[in-house]
Coordinates of C-alpha atoms in Angstrom, one line a residue:
X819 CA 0.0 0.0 0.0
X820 CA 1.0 3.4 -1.0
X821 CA 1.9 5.9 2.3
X822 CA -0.4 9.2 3.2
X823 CA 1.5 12.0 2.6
X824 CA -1.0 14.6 3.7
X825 CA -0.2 17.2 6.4
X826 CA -1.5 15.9 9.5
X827 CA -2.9 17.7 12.4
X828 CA -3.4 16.1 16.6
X829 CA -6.1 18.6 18.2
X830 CA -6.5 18.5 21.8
X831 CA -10.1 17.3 22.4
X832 CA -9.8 16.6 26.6
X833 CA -8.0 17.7 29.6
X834 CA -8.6 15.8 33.2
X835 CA -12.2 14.4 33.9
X836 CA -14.5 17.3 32.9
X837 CA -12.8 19.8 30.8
X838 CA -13.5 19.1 26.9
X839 CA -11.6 22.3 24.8
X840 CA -14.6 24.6 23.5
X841 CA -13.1 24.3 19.9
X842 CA -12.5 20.8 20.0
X843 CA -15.7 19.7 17.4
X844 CA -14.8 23.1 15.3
X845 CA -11.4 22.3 15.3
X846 CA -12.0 18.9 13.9
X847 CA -14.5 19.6 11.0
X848 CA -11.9 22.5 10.2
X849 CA -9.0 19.9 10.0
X850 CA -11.3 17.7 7.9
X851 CA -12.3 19.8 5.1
X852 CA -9.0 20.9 4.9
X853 CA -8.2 17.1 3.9
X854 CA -6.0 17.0 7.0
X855 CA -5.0 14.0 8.8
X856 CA -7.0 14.1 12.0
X857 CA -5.9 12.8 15.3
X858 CA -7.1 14.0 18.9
X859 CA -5.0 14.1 22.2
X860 CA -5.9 13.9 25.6
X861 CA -4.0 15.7 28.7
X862 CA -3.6 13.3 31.3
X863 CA -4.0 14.9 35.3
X864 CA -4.9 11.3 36.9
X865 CA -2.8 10.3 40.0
X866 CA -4.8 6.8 40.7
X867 CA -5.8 4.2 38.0
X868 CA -9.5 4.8 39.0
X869 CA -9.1 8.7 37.5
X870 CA -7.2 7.7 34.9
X871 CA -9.9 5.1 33.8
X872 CA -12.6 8.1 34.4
X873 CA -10.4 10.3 32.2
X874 CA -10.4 8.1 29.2
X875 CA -14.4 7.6 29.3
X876 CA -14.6 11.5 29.7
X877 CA -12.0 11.0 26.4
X878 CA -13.9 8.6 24.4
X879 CA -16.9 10.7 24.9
X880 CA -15.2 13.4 23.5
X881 CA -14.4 11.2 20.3
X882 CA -18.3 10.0 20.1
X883 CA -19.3 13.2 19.4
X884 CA -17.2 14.1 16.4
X885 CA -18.9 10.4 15.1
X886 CA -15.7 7.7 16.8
X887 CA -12.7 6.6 16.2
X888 CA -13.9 6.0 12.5
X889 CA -13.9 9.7 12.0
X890 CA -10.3 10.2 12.3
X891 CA -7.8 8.9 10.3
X892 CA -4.9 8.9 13.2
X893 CA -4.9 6.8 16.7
X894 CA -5.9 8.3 19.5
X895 CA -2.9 10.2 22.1
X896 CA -2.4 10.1 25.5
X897 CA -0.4 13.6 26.8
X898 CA 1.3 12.7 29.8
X899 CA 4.1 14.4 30.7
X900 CA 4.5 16.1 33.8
X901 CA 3.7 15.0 37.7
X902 CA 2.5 17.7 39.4
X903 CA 1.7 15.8 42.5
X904 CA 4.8 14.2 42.8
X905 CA 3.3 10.3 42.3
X906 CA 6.2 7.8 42.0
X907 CA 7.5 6.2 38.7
X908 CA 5.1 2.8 39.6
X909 CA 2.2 5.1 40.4
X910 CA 3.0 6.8 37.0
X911 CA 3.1 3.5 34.6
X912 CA -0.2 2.3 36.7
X913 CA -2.2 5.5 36.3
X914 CA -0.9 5.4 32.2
X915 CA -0.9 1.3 31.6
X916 CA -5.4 2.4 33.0
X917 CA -5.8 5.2 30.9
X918 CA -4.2 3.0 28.2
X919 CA -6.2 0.1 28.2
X920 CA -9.3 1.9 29.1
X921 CA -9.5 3.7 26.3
X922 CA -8.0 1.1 23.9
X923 CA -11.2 -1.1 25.5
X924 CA -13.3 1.5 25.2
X925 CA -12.6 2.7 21.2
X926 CA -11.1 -0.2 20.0
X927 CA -8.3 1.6 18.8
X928 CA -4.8 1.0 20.6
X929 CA -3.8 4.7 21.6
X930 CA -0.4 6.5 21.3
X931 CA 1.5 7.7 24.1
X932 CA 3.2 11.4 23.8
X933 CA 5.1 12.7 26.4
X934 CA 8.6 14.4 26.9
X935 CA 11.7 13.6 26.3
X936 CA 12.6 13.9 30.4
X937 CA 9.0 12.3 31.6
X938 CA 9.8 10.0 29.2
X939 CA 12.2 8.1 31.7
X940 CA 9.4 7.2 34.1
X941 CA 8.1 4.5 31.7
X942 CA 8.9 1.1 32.4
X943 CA 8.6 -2.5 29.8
X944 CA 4.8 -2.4 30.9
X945 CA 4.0 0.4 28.4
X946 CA 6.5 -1.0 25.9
X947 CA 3.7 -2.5 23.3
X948 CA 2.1 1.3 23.1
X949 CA 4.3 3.4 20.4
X950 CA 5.8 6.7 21.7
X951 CA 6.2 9.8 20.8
X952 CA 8.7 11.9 22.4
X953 CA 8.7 15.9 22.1
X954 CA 12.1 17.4 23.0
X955 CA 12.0 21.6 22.8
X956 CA 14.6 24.3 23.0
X957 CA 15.7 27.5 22.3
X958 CA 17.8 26.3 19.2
X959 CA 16.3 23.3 18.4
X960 CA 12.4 21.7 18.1
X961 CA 13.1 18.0 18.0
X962 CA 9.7 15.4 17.9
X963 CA 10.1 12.3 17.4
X964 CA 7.6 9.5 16.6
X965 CA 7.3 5.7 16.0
X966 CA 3.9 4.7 14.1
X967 CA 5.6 1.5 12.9
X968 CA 3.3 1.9 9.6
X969 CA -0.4 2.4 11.5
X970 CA -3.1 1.3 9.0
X971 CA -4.9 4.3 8.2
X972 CA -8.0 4.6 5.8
X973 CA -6.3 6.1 3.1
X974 CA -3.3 3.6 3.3
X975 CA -0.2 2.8 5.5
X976 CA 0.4 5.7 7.7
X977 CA 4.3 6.6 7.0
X978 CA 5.3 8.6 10.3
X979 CA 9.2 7.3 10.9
X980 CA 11.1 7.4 13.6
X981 CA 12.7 10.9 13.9
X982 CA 11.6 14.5 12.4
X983 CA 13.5 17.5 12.5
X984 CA 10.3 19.4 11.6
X985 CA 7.3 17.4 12.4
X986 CA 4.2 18.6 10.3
X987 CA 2.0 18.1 13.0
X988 CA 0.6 20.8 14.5
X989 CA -1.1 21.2 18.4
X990 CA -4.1 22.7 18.4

């Protein structure tokens, strides 16, 4: 199969258990009619696997109303990548491994972890079947790096290697 070259686009649709971005659905049909490669990206806040679980419903949700996971044409991202209440590093993989599987249980649709390049060291093996991406920023340099490992996507094999200099993807 021939890979999708088309400029692709993750929008933040959730953040937490309650808060859905006001622009999220405009955002979406924006990207879409712009023949844009649509994917959507949760913030993660959970500190227990019970929140975490609640945040991917409150995620999925989010997804239902733009029509599922059929609507887009990338996976689903978990955004997890600070610790503002100082949980440890088993706490950390537990509350991501729920979030993971909730919402992989929930869409059907095995989600992508992004996180940074720092956070990134609090993942153990456990989360080692979920592809990563890895943002590194700064002053001189905006480094992204991502491992699809050629996702199926509607439109063909979804070519995203392992390192750009200059991702095309844009946060919204």
């Amino acid at each position: 199969m021939k890979a999708d070259k088309r400029e692709f686009v993750f929008i933040k649709a959730t953040e937490g258990q309650t808060y859905t971005d006001p622009n999220f659905t405009a955002n979406v049909k924006g990207a879409l009619s712009a023949w844009v490669m649509v994917g959507m990206y949760h913030f993660l806040r959970a500190t227990s696997a019970a929140a975490a679980r609640a945040e991917a419903v409150h995620y999925a949700k989010s997804l239902e109303e733009i029509g599922g996971e059929k609507a887009l044409q990338l996976p689903p991202v978990m955004d997890y990548e600070n610790n503002p209440n100082g949980i440890s590093k088993r706490q950390i993989n537990i509350v991501a491994k729920a979030f993971l599987t909730e919402l992989e249980r929930l869409t059907g649709v095995k989600p992508i972890i992004y996180t940074g390049n720092s956070f990134a060291s609090n993942f153990d093996s456990g989360l080692s079947g979920y592809d990563l991406w890895i943002a590194r920023h700064s002053l001189t340099q905006r480094f992204q790096m991502i491992s699809l490992h050629g996702r199926p996507g509607p439109y063909g094999n979804i070519a995203m290697q392992a390192r750009f200099q200059a991702l095309r993807a844009m946060w919204v």
